[in-house]
Coordinates of C-alpha atoms in Angstrom, one line a residue:
M1 CA 265.5 -87.7 76.3
T2 CA 264.6 -84.2 77.9
A3 CA 263.8 -84.6 81.6
P4 CA 260.0 -84.6 82.4
L5 CA 258.6 -81.3 83.5
F6 CA 256.2 -80.6 86.5
H7 CA 254.3 -77.5 87.4
L8 CA 254.6 -75.6 90.7
S9 CA 252.2 -72.7 91.5
P10 CA 253.4 -69.3 90.2
G11 CA 255.7 -67.6 92.9
A12 CA 257.0 -71.2 94.1
L13 CA 260.5 -70.9 92.7
D14 CA 260.9 -67.0 93.7
A15 CA 262.9 -67.6 96.8
V16 CA 264.6 -70.8 95.8
A17 CA 268.4 -70.8 95.1
P18 CA 270.7 -73.8 93.7
G19 CA 271.3 -76.3 96.4
A20 CA 267.8 -75.8 97.9
S21 CA 265.3 -78.5 98.2
V22 CA 261.9 -78.1 97.0
T23 CA 258.8 -80.6 97.5
L24 CA 256.7 -81.4 94.6
S25 CA 253.3 -82.5 96.0
G26 CA 249.6 -82.4 95.1
A27 CA 248.4 -83.6 91.8
E28 CA 251.9 -83.2 90.1
G29 CA 254.0 -84.9 92.9
H30 CA 251.4 -87.9 92.7
H31 CA 251.8 -88.0 89.0
A32 CA 255.6 -88.1 89.4
A33 CA 256.1 -90.3 92.2
T34 CA 253.1 -93.0 91.9
V35 CA 252.3 -93.0 88.1
M36 CA 255.8 -92.2 86.7
R37 CA 257.6 -93.8 89.7
M38 CA 260.5 -91.4 89.5
Q39 CA 263.5 -92.5 91.5
P40 CA 266.3 -90.7 93.6
G41 CA 269.2 -89.8 91.0
E42 CA 266.6 -88.9 88.1
Q43 CA 266.6 -85.4 86.5
V44 CA 263.5 -83.2 86.6
L45 CA 262.4 -79.9 85.4
L46 CA 260.2 -77.7 87.6
S47 CA 258.3 -74.7 86.4
D48 CA 256.4 -71.8 88.0
T49 CA 254.2 -71.6 84.7
V50 CA 255.1 -67.7 84.4
G51 CA 258.6 -67.9 83.3
L52 CA 260.9 -69.5 85.8
R53 CA 262.3 -72.9 85.3
A54 CA 264.3 -75.1 87.7
E55 CA 266.7 -78.0 86.9
G56 CA 266.7 -80.5 89.6
L57 CA 267.7 -83.9 90.9
V58 CA 265.3 -86.1 92.7
R59 CA 266.7 -86.8 96.2
A60 CA 263.7 -88.9 97.6
A61 CA 260.3 -90.3 96.3
G62 CA 257.3 -91.5 98.1
G63 CA 254.0 -90.8 99.7
G64 CA 253.0 -89.1 96.5
E65 CA 255.8 -86.5 96.7
L66 CA 259.3 -85.9 95.4
Q67 CA 262.0 -84.0 97.1
V68 CA 264.1 -82.2 94.7
E69 CA 267.3 -80.5 94.8
I70 CA 267.7 -77.5 92.8
L71 CA 270.7 -77.3 90.4
E72 CA 270.1 -74.5 88.1
L73 CA 267.4 -71.7 87.8
T74 CA 266.7 -70.0 84.4
Q75 CA 264.5 -67.1 84.0
E76 CA 262.7 -66.9 80.5
P77 CA 263.0 -63.6 78.6
V78 CA 259.8 -61.7 77.9
L79 CA 259.6 -61.5 74.0
R80 CA 257.8 -58.5 72.2
P81 CA 255.5 -58.8 70.7
R82 CA 253.4 -61.3 72.6
I83 CA 251.9 -63.4 70.1
V84 CA 248.2 -64.1 70.5
L85 CA 245.8 -66.4 68.7
V86 CA 242.3 -65.1 68.3
Q87 CA 240.8 -68.5 67.5
A88 CA 237.2 -68.5 66.0
L89 CA 234.9 -71.5 67.5
A90 CA 234.8 -74.3 65.2
K91 CA 232.8 -77.6 64.8
D92 CA 234.4 -81.2 65.5
R93 CA 236.6 -79.7 68.1
R94 CA 238.8 -78.1 65.2
D95 CA 239.1 -75.0 67.3
L96 CA 240.8 -77.1 70.1
Q97 CA 242.9 -78.9 67.6
G98 CA 244.4 -75.5 66.6
V99 CA 244.7 -74.2 70.1
E100 CA 246.8 -77.4 71.1
S101 CA 249.2 -77.1 68.1
A102 CA 249.6 -73.4 68.8
T103 CA 250.5 -74.0 72.4
E104 CA 253.3 -76.5 71.1
L105 CA 254.5 -74.2 68.7
G106 CA 255.0 -71.0 71.4
V107 CA 251.9 -69.0 71.4
D108 CA 251.7 -66.6 74.3
A109 CA 247.8 -66.2 74.7
V110 CA 244.5 -67.6 73.2
I111 CA 241.4 -65.6 72.9
P112 CA 238.3 -67.9 71.8
W113 CA 236.4 -65.9 69.6
Q114 CA 232.6 -66.4 68.7
A115 CA 232.7 -65.3 65.1
E116 CA 229.5 -64.9 62.9
R117 CA 229.9 -68.1 60.7
S118 CA 231.1 -70.2 64.2
V119 CA 228.8 -73.6 63.8
A120 CA 230.0 -74.3 67.3
R121 CA 228.7 -72.3 70.2
W122 CA 229.5 -71.9 74.0
K123 CA 226.0 -72.2 75.2
A124 CA 224.6 -70.0 77.8
G125 CA 225.4 -71.4 81.3
R126 CA 228.2 -73.4 79.8
E127 CA 230.7 -70.8 79.3
T128 CA 232.8 -71.5 82.3
K129 CA 232.9 -75.3 81.6
K130 CA 234.0 -74.6 78.0
H131 CA 236.7 -72.2 78.9
A132 CA 238.1 -74.6 81.6
E133 CA 238.3 -77.2 78.8
W134 CA 240.5 -74.9 76.7
V135 CA 242.5 -74.0 80.0
A136 CA 243.0 -77.8 80.6
L137 CA 244.1 -78.4 77.0
V138 CA 246.5 -75.7 77.0
R139 CA 248.2 -76.7 80.1
T140 CA 248.4 -80.2 78.9
A141 CA 250.0 -79.2 75.7
A142 CA 252.5 -76.9 77.5
K143 CA 253.7 -79.7 79.8
Q144 CA 253.9 -82.2 77.1
T145 CA 256.3 -79.6 75.0
R146 CA 258.4 -78.6 78.3
R147 CA 257.1 -75.1 78.1
T148 CA 258.0 -73.2 81.0
T149 CA 255.3 -70.7 80.7
I150 CA 251.6 -71.7 80.2
P151 CA 249.6 -69.4 78.0
A152 CA 246.8 -67.7 79.1
V153 CA 243.1 -68.4 77.9
R154 CA 241.4 -65.3 77.7
P155 CA 237.4 -64.9 78.2
L156 CA 235.4 -65.6 75.0
Q157 CA 234.8 -62.7 72.7
T158 CA 232.1 -61.7 70.2
T159 CA 233.1 -60.0 67.0
A160 CA 231.7 -56.7 68.7
Q161 CA 233.5 -57.2 72.1
Y162 CA 237.0 -58.0 70.2
R163 CA 236.4 -55.1 67.8
D164 CA 236.1 -52.8 70.8
A165 CA 238.8 -54.2 72.9
L166 CA 241.3 -53.8 69.5
S167 CA 240.1 -50.2 68.9
A168 CA 240.6 -49.2 72.4
A169 CA 244.1 -50.6 72.6
G170 CA 245.6 -48.4 69.6
D171 CA 249.1 -49.1 68.8
R172 CA 249.6 -51.4 71.7
I173 CA 248.2 -54.2 69.6
G174 CA 248.9 -55.1 66.2
A175 CA 246.3 -57.4 64.6
I176 CA 246.3 -59.7 61.3
A177 CA 243.2 -61.2 60.2
L178 CA 243.8 -64.2 57.9
H179 CA 241.7 -64.1 54.6
E180 CA 241.7 -66.1 51.6
T181 CA 241.1 -63.7 49.3
D182 CA 243.4 -60.8 50.4
Q183 CA 246.6 -60.2 48.3
T184 CA 248.8 -58.9 51.1
S185 CA 251.1 -61.6 52.3
L186 CA 251.5 -62.4 56.0
A187 CA 255.3 -61.5 55.8
Q188 CA 254.2 -58.1 54.6
A189 CA 251.6 -57.6 57.3
V190 CA 254.0 -58.8 60.2
T191 CA 256.4 -56.2 58.8
A192 CA 254.1 -53.5 58.8
H193 CA 253.4 -54.1 62.4
C194 CA 256.9 -55.2 63.8
G195 CA 259.4 -53.9 61.1
S196 CA 259.7 -50.1 62.2
G197 CA 261.8 -51.0 65.1
T198 CA 259.1 -50.3 67.4
A199 CA 257.0 -53.4 68.0
P200 CA 253.5 -53.4 69.4
E201 CA 253.1 -55.2 72.9
E202 CA 251.0 -57.8 71.1
L203 CA 250.6 -59.2 67.7
H204 CA 247.1 -61.0 67.3
L205 CA 246.5 -63.6 64.6
I206 CA 242.9 -63.9 63.7
I207 CA 241.6 -67.1 62.6
G208 CA 238.1 -67.6 61.2
P209 CA 235.8 -70.6 61.5
E210 CA 234.5 -73.1 58.8
G211 CA 233.2 -70.5 56.7
G212 CA 236.0 -67.9 57.0
I213 CA 235.6 -64.4 58.3
S214 CA 232.6 -62.6 57.1
D215 CA 232.9 -59.5 54.7
R216 CA 231.1 -57.5 57.5
E217 CA 233.7 -58.8 60.3
I218 CA 236.7 -58.1 58.0
E219 CA 235.1 -54.5 57.6
L220 CA 234.9 -54.1 61.5
L221 CA 238.3 -55.4 62.2
S222 CA 240.0 -53.1 59.7
D223 CA 238.3 -50.2 61.0
A224 CA 239.6 -51.2 64.4
G225 CA 243.1 -51.3 63.2
A226 CA 243.5 -54.9 61.9
R227 CA 245.5 -55.7 58.8
V228 CA 244.2 -58.3 56.5
A229 CA 246.5 -61.0 54.8
R230 CA 246.6 -64.1 53.0
L231 CA 248.5 -67.1 54.8
G232 CA 249.4 -68.9 51.3
P233 CA 248.2 -70.2 48.1
T234 CA 245.7 -72.9 49.7
V235 CA 242.8 -72.7 52.0
L236 CA 243.6 -74.1 55.3
R237 CA 241.1 -75.7 57.7
S238 CA 240.6 -73.5 60.9
S239 CA 242.5 -76.2 62.9
T240 CA 245.5 -75.7 60.6
A241 CA 245.8 -72.1 59.7
G242 CA 246.4 -70.8 63.4
P243 CA 249.5 -73.3 63.8
A244 CA 250.6 -72.5 60.3
A245 CA 250.4 -68.7 60.8
L246 CA 252.0 -68.9 64.1
A247 CA 255.0 -70.8 62.9
A248 CA 255.4 -68.6 60.0
T249 CA 255.2 -65.8 62.5
Q250 CA 258.0 -67.2 64.7
L251 CA 260.3 -67.6 61.9
L252 CA 259.5 -64.0 60.5
L253 CA 260.3 -62.5 64.1
G254 CA 263.7 -64.6 64.4
R255 CA 262.4 -66.4 67.1
W256 CA 263.3 -70.0 66.0
D257 CA 266.7 -68.7 65.2
W258 CA 269.0 -70.6 67.5
S259 CA 271.8 -68.0 67.1
H260 CA 269.2 -65.2 68.3

């Protein structure tokens, strides 16, 4: 079984070398030492949450802390394009289900989207609380799947706000809006954005709510540079479409090829 992973703060491993000792304290230290009852000699993984991972060995445990000897450090490469899930708010927490699965599958960032047909809404005055809920979910999913980097959850955007940001980004962002009636395949859309040898900085996968992306939104997004594509022969729920599109995109980009 893979060693458990614990999060440190960004930069915590910058000056660390193999053979050094690192203290895991705070909530993570309490969980490791008190809840999991980890013992000297057990292996652990430590992450700075932004790309640097350490393999270590527990040398001492107690008082809600672990003393960990660092054995090896690995810096994850930054892949281009970064894959960003633009997830429409959806009822019955299906938006959160989609975000959780997308995190497990390797998404790089998430944008909550207040789409025209979104039944769920972030009520005025509760935006901070709802955003924190998404952040906590992403952190937990990243830790569960032993991800070194925690995807960023960006601020909530309306259709107009996202359209403006996409238009201003130009070639730096390639966007694909998944729509059930389009005849362009996801593979064709990904190739159009990333197949010319010069990939954008980010590739956005835009997932609509229960009622889908409206025709007006499709027009606005297309005018801003987004391509429209169909994911497959069936109509997927909002909780399923994002993870399915992400998994397919990872394969199309060769990121799940272990020989890559």
